[in-house]
Coordinates of C-alpha atoms and ligand atoms in Angstrom, one line a residue:
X1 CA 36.4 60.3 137.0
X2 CA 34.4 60.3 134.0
X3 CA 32.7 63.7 132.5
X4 CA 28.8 64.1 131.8
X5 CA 29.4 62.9 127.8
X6 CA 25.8 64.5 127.5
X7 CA 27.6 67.5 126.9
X8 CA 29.1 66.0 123.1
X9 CA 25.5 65.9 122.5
X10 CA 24.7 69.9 122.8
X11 CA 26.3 72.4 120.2
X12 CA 29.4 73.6 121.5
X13 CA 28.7 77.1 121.2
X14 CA 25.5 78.8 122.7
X15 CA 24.2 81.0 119.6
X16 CA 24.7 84.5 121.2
X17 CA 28.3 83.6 122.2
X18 CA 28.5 82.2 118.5
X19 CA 27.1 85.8 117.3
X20 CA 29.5 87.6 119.7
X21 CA 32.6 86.2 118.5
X22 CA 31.9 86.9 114.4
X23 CA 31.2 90.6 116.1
X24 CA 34.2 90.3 117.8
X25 CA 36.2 89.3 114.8
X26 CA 34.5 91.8 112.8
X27 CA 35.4 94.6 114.9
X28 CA 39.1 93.5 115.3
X29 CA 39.6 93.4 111.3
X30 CA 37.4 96.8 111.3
X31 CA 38.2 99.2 114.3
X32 CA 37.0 102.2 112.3
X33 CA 33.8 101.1 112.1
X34 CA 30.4 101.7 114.6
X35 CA 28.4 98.2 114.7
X36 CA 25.0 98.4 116.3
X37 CA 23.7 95.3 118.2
X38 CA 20.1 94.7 117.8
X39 CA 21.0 91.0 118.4
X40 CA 20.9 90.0 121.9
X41 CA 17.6 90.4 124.0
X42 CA 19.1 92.5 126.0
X43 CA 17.4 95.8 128.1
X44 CA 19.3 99.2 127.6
X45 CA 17.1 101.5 129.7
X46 CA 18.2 101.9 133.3
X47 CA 16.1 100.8 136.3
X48 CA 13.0 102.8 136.8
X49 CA 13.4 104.7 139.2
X50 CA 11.3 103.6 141.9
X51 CA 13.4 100.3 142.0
X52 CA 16.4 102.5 142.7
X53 CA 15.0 104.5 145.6
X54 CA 14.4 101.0 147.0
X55 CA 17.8 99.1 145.7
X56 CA 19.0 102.7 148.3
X57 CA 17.1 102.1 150.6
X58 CA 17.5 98.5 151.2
X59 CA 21.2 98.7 151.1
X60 CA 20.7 101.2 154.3
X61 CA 18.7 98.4 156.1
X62 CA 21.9 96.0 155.4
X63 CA 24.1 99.2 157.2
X64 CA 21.9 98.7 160.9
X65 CA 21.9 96.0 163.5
X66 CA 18.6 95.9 163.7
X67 CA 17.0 95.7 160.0
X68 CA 20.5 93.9 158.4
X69 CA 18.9 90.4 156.4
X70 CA 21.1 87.5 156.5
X71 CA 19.8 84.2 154.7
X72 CA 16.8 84.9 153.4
X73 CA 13.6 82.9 152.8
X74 CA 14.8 79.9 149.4
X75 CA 11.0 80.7 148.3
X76 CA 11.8 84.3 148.7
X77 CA 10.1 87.5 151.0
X78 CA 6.4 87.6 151.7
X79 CA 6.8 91.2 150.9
X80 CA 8.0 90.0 147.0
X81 CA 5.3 87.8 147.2
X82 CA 2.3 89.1 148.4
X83 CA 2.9 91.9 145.6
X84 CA 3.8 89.2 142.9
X85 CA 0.4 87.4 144.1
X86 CA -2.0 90.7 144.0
X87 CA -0.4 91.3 140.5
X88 CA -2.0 88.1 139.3
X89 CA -5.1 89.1 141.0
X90 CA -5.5 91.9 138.6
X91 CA -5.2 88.8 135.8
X92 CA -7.8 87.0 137.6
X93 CA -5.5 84.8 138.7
X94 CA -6.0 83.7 143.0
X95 CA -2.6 82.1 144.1
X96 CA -1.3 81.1 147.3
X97 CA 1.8 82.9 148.8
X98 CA 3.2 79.6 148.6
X99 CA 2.7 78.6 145.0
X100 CA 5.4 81.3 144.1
X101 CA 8.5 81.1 144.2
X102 CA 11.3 84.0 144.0
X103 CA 14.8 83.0 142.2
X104 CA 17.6 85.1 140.3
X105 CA 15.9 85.0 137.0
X106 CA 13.9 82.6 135.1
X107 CA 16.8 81.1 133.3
X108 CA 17.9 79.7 136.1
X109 CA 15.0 77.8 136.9
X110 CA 14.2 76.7 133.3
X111 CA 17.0 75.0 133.7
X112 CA 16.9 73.6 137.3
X113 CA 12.8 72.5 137.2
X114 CA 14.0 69.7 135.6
X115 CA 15.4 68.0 138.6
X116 CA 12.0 67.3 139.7
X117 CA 11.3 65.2 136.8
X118 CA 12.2 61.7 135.8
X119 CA 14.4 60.8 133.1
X120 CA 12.1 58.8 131.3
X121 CA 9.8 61.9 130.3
X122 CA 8.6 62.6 127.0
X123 CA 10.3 66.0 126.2
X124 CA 8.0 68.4 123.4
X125 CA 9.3 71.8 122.5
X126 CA 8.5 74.1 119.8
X127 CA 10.9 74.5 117.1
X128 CA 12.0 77.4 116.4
X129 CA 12.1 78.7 120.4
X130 CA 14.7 80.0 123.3
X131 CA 18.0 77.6 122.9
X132 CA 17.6 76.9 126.9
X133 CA 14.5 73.9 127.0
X134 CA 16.7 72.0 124.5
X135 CA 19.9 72.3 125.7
X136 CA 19.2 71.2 129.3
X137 CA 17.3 68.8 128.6
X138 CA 20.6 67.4 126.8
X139 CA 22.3 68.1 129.3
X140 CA 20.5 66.1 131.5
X141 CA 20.4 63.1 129.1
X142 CA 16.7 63.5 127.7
X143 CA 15.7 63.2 124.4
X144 CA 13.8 66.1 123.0
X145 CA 11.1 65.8 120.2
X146 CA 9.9 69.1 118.4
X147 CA 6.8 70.6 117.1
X148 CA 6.9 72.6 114.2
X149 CA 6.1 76.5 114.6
X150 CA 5.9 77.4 111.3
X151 CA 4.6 80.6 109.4
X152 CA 1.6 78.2 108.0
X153 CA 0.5 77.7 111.9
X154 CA 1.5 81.1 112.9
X155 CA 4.3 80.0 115.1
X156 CA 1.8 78.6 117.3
X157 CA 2.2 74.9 117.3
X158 CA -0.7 73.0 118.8
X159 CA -1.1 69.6 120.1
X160 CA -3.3 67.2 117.4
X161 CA -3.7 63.5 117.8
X162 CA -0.3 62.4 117.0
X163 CA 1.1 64.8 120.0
X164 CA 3.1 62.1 122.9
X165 CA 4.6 64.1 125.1
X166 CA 4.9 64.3 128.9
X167 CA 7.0 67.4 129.7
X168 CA 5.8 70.7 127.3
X169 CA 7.1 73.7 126.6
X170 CA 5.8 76.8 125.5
X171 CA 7.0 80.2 124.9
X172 CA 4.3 82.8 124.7
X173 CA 5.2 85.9 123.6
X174 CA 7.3 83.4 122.0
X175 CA 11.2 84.0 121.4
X176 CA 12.5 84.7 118.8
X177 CA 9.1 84.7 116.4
X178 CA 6.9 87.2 119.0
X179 CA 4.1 84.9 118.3
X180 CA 1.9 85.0 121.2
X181 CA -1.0 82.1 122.2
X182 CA -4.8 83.3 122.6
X183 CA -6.9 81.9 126.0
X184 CA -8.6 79.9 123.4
X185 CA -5.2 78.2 122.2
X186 CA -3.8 77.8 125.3
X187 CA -7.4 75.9 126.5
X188 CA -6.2 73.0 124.4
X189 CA -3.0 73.0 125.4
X190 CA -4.7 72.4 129.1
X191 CA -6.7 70.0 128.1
X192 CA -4.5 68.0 126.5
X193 CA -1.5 67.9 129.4
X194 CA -4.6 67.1 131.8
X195 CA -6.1 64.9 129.6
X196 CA -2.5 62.8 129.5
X197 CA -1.2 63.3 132.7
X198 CA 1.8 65.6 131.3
X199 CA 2.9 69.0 132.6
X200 CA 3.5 72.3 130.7
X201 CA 6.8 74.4 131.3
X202 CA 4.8 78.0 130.3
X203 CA 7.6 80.6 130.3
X204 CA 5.9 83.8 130.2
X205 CA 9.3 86.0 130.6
X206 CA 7.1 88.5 127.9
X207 CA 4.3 88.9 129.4
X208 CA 4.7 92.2 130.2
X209 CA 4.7 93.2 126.2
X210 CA 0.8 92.2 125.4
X211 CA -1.7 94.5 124.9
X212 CA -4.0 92.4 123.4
X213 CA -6.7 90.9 125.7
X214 CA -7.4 87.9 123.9
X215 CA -4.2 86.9 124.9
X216 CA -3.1 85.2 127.9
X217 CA -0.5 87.0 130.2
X218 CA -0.8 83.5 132.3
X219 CA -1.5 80.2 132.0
X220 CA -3.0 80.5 134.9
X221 CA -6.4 82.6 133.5
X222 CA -6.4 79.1 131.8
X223 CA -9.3 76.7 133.4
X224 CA -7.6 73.6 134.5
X225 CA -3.9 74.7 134.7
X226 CA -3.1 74.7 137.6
X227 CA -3.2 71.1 137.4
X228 CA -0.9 70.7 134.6
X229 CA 1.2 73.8 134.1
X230 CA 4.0 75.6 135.9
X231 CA 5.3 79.3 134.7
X232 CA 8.3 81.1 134.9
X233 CA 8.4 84.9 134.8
X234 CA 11.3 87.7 135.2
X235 CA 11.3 91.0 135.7
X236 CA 14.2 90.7 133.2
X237 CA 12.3 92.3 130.3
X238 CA 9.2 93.6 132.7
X239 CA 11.4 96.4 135.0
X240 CA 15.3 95.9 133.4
X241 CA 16.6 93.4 135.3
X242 CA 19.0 91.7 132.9
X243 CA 22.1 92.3 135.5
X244 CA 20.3 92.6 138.4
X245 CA 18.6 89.3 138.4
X246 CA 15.4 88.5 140.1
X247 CA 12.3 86.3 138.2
X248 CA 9.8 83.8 139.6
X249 CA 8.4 80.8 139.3
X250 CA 4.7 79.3 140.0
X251 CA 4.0 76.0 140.5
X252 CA 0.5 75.5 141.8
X253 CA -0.3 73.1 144.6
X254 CA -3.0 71.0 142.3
X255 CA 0.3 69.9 140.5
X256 CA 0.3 66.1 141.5
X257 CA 1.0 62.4 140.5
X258 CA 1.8 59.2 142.6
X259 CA 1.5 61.3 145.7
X260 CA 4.4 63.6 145.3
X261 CA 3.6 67.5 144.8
X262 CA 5.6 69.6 142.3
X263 CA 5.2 72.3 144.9
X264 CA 7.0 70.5 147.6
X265 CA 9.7 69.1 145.1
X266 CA 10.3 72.9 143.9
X267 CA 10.8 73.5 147.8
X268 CA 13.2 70.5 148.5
X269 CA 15.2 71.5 145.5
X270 CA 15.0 74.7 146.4
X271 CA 16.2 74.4 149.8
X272 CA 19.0 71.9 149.2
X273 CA 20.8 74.0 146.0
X274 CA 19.5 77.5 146.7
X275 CA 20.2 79.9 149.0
X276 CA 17.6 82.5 147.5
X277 CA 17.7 85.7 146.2
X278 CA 19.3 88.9 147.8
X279 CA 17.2 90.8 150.1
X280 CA 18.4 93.9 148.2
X281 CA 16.8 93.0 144.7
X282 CA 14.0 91.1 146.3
X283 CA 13.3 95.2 147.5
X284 CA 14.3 96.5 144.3
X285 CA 11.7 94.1 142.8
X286 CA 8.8 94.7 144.9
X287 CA 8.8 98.1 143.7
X288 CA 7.9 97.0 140.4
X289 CA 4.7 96.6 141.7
X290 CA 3.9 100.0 143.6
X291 CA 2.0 102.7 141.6
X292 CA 5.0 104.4 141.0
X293 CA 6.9 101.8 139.9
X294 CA 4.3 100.5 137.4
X295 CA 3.8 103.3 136.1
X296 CA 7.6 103.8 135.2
X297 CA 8.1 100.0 133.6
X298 CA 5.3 100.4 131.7
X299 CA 7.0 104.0 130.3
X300 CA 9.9 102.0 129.4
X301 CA 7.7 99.2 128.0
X302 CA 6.6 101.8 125.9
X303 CA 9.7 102.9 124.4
X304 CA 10.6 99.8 123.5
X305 CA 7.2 98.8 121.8
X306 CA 8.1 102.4 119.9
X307 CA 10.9 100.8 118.8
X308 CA 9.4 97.9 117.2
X309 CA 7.5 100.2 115.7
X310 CA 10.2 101.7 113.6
X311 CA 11.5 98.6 112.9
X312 CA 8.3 97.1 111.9
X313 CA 7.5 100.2 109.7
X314 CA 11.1 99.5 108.0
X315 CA 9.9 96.0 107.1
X316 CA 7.1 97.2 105.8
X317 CA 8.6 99.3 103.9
X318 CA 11.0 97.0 102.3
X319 CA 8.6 94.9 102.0
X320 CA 10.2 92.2 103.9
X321 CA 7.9 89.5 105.6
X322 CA 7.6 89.7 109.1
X323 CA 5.9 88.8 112.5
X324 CA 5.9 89.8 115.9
X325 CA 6.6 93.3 117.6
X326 CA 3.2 94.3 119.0
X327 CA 2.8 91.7 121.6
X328 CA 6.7 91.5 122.3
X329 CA 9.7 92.8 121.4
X330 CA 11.1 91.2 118.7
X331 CA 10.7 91.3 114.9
X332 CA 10.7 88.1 113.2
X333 CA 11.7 88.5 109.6
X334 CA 12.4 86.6 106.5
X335 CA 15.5 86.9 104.9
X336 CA 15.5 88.9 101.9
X337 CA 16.6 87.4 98.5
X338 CA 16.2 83.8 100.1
X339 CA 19.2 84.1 102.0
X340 CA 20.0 82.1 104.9
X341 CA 20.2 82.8 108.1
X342 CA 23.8 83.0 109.1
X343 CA 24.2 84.3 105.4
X344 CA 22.0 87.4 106.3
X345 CA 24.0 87.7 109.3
X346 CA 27.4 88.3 107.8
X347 CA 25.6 90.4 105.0
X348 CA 24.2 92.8 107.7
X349 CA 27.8 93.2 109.6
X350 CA 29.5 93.6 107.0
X351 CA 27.6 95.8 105.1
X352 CA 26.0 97.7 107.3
X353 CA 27.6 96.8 110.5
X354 CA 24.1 95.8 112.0
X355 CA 23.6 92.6 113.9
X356 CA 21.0 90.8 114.7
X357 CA 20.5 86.9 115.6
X358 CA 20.3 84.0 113.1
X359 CA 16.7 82.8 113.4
X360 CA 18.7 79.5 112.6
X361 CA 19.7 79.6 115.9
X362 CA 16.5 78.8 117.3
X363 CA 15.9 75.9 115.5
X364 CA 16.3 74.5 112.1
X365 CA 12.3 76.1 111.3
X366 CA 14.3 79.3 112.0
X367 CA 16.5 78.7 108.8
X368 CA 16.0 81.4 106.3
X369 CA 14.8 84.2 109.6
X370 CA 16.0 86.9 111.5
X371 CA 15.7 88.0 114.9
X372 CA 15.5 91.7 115.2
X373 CA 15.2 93.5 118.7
X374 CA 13.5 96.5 119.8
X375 CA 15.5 96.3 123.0
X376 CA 18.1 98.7 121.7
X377 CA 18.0 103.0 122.4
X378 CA 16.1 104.9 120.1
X379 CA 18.8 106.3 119.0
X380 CA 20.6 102.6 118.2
X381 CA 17.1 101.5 116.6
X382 CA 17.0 104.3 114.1
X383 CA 20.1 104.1 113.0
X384 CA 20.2 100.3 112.5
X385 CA 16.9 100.6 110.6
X386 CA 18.2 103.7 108.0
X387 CA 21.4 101.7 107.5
X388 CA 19.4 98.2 107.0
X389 CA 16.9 100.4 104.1
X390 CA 19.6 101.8 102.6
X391 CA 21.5 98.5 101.8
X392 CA 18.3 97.0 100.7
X393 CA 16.4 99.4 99.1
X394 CA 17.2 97.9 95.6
Ligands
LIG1 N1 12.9 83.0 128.9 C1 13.0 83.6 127.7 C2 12.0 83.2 126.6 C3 14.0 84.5 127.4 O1 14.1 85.0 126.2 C4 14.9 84.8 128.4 C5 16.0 85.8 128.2 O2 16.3 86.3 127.1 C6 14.8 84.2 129.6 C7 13.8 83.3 129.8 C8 15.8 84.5 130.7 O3 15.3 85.3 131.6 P1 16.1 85.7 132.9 O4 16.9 87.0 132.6 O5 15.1 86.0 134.0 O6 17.0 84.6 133.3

């Protein structure tokens, strides 16, 4: 028996679980003291709830002979669906009930979409951006090249004549930097993966955060994409569903080469190494879509767009440079006094018993930023922000 040795290749701790153990260590050497996690891009608001009533009622079908689910659908429940389908119709966006896909997050199938590609693929992703592309790409034994998102291009890398790549991704609103492409941008991008035969991974677990129209929500209001692009969504960040765990994916049928359809590949993968989502949050998740329910995420969206407020207004403040926050949740900052990354880190724990998350994490572009989230209570948020002015206020 031999061991996948890909693994050596990967760093052997995944940056939040890096973050939580210098917490960890922290807190054992300092009991006495309050930290407050603005790190992790994790929710804190409960499930609207709408989603509830239907998580309640959906366990009550499970209780009766003759609504109990067993195995359900690998692609997931026409009900899910049909509303995930009609919520891209509001974008503009027409797609067939079987171009979606329902899993338990888009993590998950990040990871797994790569089973439908050959080795051999050129691998692009931008640098700084969520640790997932790279790592299973590693994992898998690909190389990975990456494209500089820099302050100078706005975090928005785009592809220019020296761009050779076959499998592309893109993060938009992007994590960590909450830099977030315009139609226009994204148009090249499309022409370029049809132009070259090459496919773009568009993970649009943010969406849900942009209030500006001249961005896209989906690749999908892109002409041409559905040719070259598959996205991957959550209702993670949209409705809360961290723990709960439902997302999707959409890979159009105009996705083709050689004959074989990214559609039906999904499905075969699907079918052999997924036994789909539960019919319990497939109901909860469908009520993210009712009136009701929409109205309630986008309350909660609110509060947490309030949030980056304050912490925007502290930057501002401290005059600290800065990006992201009004088209997503995070604050991408400099490091004052030209520290590093990891060097800011332990200066905010230990002074002021605030984390956050090493922009150097993300990518060695990230060196010398900070990842600061407005996923955290009000309360939290506040708090962070007076203790992070008062320590540097001078
Ligand atoms: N994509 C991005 C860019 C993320 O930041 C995250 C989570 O933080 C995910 C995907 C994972 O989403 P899910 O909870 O649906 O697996």
């Amino acid at each position: 028996m031999n061991f996948n040795t890909n693994f050596n290749d990967i760093a052997e701790n995944y940056l939040f679980a890096e973050v939580a153990d210098r917490v960890a260590a922290y807190t054992k050497a300092h009991p006495d003291k309050k930290i407050l996690k603005l790190g992790i891009g994790d929710v804190t608001l409960p499930l609207a709830p709408e989603v509830i009533k239907a998580l309640h009622s959906a366990v009550d079908d499970m209780s009766n002979a003759a609504t109990f689910k067993g195995y359900g659908p690998y692609e997931g429940y026409d009900f899910l669906r049909k509303n995930i389908a009609d919520y891209y119709k509001l974008n503009g966006v027409d797609l067939e009930l079987s171009e979606i896909f329902v899993s338990d997050g888009a993590k998950s199938d990040l990871g797994n979409i790569l089973d439908i590609f050959s080795k051999d693929n050129k691998v692009l992703v931008p640098d700084p951006v969520y640790p997932v592309y790279v790592d299973t790409n590693l994992m898998a034994g690909r190389k990975v090249a990456f494209m500089d998102a820099t302050a100078e291009n706005g975090f928005l890398p785009m592809p220019d004549k020296k761009t050779d790549a076959d499998i592309i991704y893109l993060c938009s609103p992007n994590n960590p930097t909450g830099a977030a492409y315009t139609k226009a941008q994204l148009k090249e991008w499309v022409d370029y993966a049809n132009k070259r035969g090459a496919v773009i991974l568009y993970d649009a677990a943010y969406e849900c955060f942009i209030s500006d129209d001249n961005l896209a929500r989906s690749i999908f209001q892109i002409e041409g994409a559905k040719t070259c692009a598959i996205e991957f969504c959550s209702f993670s960040k949209t409705a809360g569903f961290t723990g709960t765990r439902c997302g999707y994916t959409v890979i159009p049928h105009g996705l083709n080469k050689d004959g074989l359809f990214a559609n039906k590949l999904w499905f075969r993968r699907q079918a052999t190494k997924f036994n789909g989502v539960p019919y319990i949050v497939q109901k909860g998740a469908a009520a993210v879509f009712t009136e009701q329910g929409r109205k309630e995420i986008l309350q909660n969206i609110a509060y947490y767009k309030r949030n980056a407020k304050i912490i925007a207004e502290c930057m501002d403040r401290l005059n600290i440079w800065y990006t992201g926050g009004t088209n997503s949740p995070y604050i991408w900052l400099k490091c004052p006094n030209g520290m590093k990354s990891w060097e800011f880190f332990d200066f905010l724990l230990n002074e002021a018993q605030v984390v956050g998350t090493p922009g150097a994490g993300f990518g060695k572009n990230g060196e010398g930023f900070f990842r600061l989230t407005a996923f955290g209570s009000e309360e939290v948020t506040k708090q962070a922000v007076e203790r992070i002015e008062k320590l540097l206020k001078n």
